[in-house]
Short mmCIF file of C-alpha atoms in Angstrom, two decimals:
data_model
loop_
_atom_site.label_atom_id
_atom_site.label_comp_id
_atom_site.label_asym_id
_atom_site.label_seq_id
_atom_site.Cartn_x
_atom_site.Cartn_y
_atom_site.Cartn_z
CA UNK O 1 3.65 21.41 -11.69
CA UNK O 2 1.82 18.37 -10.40
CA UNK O 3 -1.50 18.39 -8.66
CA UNK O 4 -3.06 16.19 -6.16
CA UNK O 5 -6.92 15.99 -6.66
CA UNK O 6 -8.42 13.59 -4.20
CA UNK O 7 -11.40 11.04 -5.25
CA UNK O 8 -14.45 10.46 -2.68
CA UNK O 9 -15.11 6.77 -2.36
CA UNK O 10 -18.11 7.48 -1.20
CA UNK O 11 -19.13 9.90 -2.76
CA UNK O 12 -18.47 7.13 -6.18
CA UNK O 13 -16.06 9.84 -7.87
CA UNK O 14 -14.16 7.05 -9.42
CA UNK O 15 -17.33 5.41 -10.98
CA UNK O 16 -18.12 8.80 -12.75
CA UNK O 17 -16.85 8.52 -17.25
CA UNK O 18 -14.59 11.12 -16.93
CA UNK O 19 -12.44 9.14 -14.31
CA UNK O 20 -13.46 5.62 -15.89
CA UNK O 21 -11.66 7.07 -19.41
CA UNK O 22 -8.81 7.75 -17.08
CA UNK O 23 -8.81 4.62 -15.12
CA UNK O 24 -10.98 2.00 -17.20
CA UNK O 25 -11.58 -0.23 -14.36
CA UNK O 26 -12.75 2.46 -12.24
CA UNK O 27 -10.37 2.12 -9.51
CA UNK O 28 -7.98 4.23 -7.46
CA UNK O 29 -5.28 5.51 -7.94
CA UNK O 30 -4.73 7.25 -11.61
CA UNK O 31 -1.86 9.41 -12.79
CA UNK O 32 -1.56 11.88 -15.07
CA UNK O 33 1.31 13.74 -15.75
CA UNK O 34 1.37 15.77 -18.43
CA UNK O 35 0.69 13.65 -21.50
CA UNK O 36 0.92 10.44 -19.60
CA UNK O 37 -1.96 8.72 -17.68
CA UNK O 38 -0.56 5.94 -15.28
CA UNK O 39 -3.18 3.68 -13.27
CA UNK O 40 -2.63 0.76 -10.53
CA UNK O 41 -0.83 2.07 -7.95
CA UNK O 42 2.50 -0.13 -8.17
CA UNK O 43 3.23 1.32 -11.81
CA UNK O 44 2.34 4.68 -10.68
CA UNK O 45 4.95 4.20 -7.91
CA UNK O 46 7.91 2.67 -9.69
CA UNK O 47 7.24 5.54 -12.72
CA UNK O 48 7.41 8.27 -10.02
CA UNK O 49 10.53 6.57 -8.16
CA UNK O 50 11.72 6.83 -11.80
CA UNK O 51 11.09 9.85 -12.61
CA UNK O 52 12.53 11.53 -9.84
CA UNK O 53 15.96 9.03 -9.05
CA UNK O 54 18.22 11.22 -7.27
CA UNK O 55 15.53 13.17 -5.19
CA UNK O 56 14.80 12.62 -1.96
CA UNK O 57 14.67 8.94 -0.47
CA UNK O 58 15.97 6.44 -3.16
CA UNK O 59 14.02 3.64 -3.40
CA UNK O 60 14.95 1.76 -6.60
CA UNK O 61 18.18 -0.06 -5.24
CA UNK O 62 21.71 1.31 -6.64
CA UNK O 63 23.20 -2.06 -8.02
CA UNK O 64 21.30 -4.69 -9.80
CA UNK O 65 21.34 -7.26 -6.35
CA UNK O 66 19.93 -4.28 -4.55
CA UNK O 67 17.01 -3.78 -7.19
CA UNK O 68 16.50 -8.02 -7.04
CA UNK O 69 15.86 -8.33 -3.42
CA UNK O 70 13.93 -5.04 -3.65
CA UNK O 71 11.31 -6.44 -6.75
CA UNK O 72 11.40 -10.07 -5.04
CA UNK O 73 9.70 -8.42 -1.75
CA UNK O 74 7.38 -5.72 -3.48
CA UNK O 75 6.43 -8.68 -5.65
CA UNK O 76 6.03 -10.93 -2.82
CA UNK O 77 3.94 -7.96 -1.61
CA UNK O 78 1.40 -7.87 -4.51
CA UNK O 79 1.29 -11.91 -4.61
CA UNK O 80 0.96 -12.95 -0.89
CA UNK O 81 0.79 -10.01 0.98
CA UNK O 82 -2.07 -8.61 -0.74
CA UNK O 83 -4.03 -11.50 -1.24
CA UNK O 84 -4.74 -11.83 2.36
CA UNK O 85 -4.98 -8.18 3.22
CA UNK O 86 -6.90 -6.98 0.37
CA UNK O 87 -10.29 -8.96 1.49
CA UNK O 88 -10.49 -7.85 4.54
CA UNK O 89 -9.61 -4.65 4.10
CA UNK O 90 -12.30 -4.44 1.75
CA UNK O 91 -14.89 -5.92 4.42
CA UNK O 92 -13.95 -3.18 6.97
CA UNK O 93 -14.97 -0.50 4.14
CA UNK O 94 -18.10 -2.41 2.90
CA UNK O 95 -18.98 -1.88 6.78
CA UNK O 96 -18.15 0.65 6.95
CA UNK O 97 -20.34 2.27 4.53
CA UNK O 98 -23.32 0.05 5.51
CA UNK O 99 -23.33 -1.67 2.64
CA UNK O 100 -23.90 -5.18 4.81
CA UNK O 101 -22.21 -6.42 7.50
CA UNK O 102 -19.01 -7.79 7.34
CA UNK O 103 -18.39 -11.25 5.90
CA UNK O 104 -16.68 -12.99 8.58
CA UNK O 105 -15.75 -15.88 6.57
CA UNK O 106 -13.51 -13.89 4.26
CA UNK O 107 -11.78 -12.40 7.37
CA UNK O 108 -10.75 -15.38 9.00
CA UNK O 109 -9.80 -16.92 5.51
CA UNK O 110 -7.21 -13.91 5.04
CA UNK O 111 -6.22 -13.96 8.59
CA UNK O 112 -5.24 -17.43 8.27
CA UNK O 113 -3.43 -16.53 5.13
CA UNK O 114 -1.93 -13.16 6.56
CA UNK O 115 -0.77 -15.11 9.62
CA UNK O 116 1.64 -17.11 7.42
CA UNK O 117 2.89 -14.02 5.18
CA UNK O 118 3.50 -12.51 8.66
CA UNK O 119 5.34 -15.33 9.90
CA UNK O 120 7.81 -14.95 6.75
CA UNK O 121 8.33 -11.49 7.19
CA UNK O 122 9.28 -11.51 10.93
CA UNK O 123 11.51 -14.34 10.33
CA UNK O 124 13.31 -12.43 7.66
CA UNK O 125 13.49 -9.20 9.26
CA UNK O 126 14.69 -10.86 12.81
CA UNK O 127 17.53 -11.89 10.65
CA UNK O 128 18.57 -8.33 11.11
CA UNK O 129 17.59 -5.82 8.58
CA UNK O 130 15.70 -2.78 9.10
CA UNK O 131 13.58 -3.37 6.17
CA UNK O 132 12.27 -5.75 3.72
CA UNK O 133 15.16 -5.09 0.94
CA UNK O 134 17.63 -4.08 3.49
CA UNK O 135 18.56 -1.19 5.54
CA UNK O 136 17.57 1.21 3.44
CA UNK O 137 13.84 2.01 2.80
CA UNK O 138 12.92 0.92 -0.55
CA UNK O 139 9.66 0.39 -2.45
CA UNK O 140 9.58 -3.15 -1.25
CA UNK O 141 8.40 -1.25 1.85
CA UNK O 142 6.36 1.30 0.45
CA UNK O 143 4.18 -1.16 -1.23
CA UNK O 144 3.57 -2.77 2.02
CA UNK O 145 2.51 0.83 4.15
CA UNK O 146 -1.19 1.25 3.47
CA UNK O 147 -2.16 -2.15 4.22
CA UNK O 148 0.43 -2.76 7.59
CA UNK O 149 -0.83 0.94 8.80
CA UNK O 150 -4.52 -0.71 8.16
CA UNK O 151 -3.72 -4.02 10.27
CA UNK O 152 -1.49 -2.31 12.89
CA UNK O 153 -5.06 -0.05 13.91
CA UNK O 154 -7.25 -3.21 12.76
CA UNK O 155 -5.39 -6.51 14.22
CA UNK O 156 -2.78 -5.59 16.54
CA UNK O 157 -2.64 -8.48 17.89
CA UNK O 158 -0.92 -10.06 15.19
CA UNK O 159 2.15 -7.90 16.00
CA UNK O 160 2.30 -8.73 19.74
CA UNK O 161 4.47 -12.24 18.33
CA UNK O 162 6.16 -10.16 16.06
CA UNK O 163 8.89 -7.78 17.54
CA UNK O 164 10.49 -7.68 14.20
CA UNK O 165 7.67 -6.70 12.47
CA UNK O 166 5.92 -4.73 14.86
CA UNK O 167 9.13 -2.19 15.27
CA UNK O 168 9.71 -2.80 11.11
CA UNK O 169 5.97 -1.32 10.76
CA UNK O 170 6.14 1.72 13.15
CA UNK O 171 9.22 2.82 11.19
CA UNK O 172 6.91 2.49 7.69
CA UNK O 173 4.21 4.05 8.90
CA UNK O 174 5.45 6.81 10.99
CA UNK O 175 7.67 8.75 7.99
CA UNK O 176 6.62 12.31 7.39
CA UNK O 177 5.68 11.57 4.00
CA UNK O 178 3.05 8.80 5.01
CA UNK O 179 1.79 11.03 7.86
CA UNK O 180 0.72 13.58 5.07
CA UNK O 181 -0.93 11.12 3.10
CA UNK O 182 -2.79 10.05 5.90
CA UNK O 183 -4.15 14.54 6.81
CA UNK O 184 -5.70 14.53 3.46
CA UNK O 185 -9.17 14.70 3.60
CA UNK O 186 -10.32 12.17 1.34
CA UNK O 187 -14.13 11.56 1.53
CA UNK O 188 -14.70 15.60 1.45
CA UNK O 189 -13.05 15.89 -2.18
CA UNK O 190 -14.15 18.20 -4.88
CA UNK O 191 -15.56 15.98 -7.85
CA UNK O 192 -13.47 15.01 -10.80
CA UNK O 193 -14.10 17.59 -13.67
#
């Protein structure tokens, strides 16, 4: 039986030992399940799509083109994607929690950047696939759906250019299973035992 036990960022839950021996560099996510403790987010995702192939939405690919173009775009996810997004994300949170105001250098640096990764990904999807890999949903796209929900609420005006991408991202972000993620009350989480 698994068990979902959230971690208050503010509340520094992941800077406490007990997590650290879990996750050594003290961030989020970690994994355990049963004798196994997973951490970074895009290993605990491809063990659980793993793990349970055959339930529910596949997201793996079923022949070995399907899983290339799917680990060329979650790769291109973690290597460009991120990059740009990850900065300013993390800005918006250090503002968030008054830490100092936001460094407005490091956002326009990553929108510049984010502007071009968006560029590539409207121009492949406008060549007519409902998402990244294909028109299936795939982890490609999962990688991508905290960060597009983030700049979707954030920066919509980088969608306005961006049909593709705009209706590409409403599909992402607007599954059931996302929607849960996004009820569960983070910041009011029990601390780690």
């Amino acid at each position: 039986m698994s068990k979902l036990v959230t971690v208050s960022l503010k509340a520094g839950h992941f800077l406490l030992p007990s997590y650290k021996a879990k996750q050594p560099f003290g961030l989020i996510p970690c994994l355990e399940d049963a004798d196994l403790t997973v951490f970074e987010s895009r290993a605990i995702a491809r063990y659980l799509a793993e793990k349970y192939e055959g339930q529910g939405t596949p997201l793996l690919g079923k022949t070995l083109k399907e899983r290339a173009i799917i680990n060329q775009w979650a790769d291109s996810e973690a290597q460009n994607f991120q990059p740009a997004t990850g900065p300013m994300v993390r800005e918006a949170f250090v503002a968030a929690f008054g830490i100092r105001p936001v460094d407005e250098e490091v956002v326009a640096a990553g929108m510049k950047k984010l502007d071009q990764v968006l560029d590539v990904c409207e121009a492949h999807l406008a060549k007519g696939t409902k998402y990244l890999a294909g028109d299936d949903f795939s982890l490609a796209d999962l990688f991508h759906t905290v960060y597009m929900n983030w700049m979707k609420s954030a920066r919509p005006e980088l969608l306005e250019k961006r049909p593709h991408l705009s209706a590409w991202i409403h599909d992402i972000t607007t599954r059931p299973a996302f929607l849960r993620c996004l009820q569960l009350d983070w910041e009011n989480a029990s601390p780690i035992q």
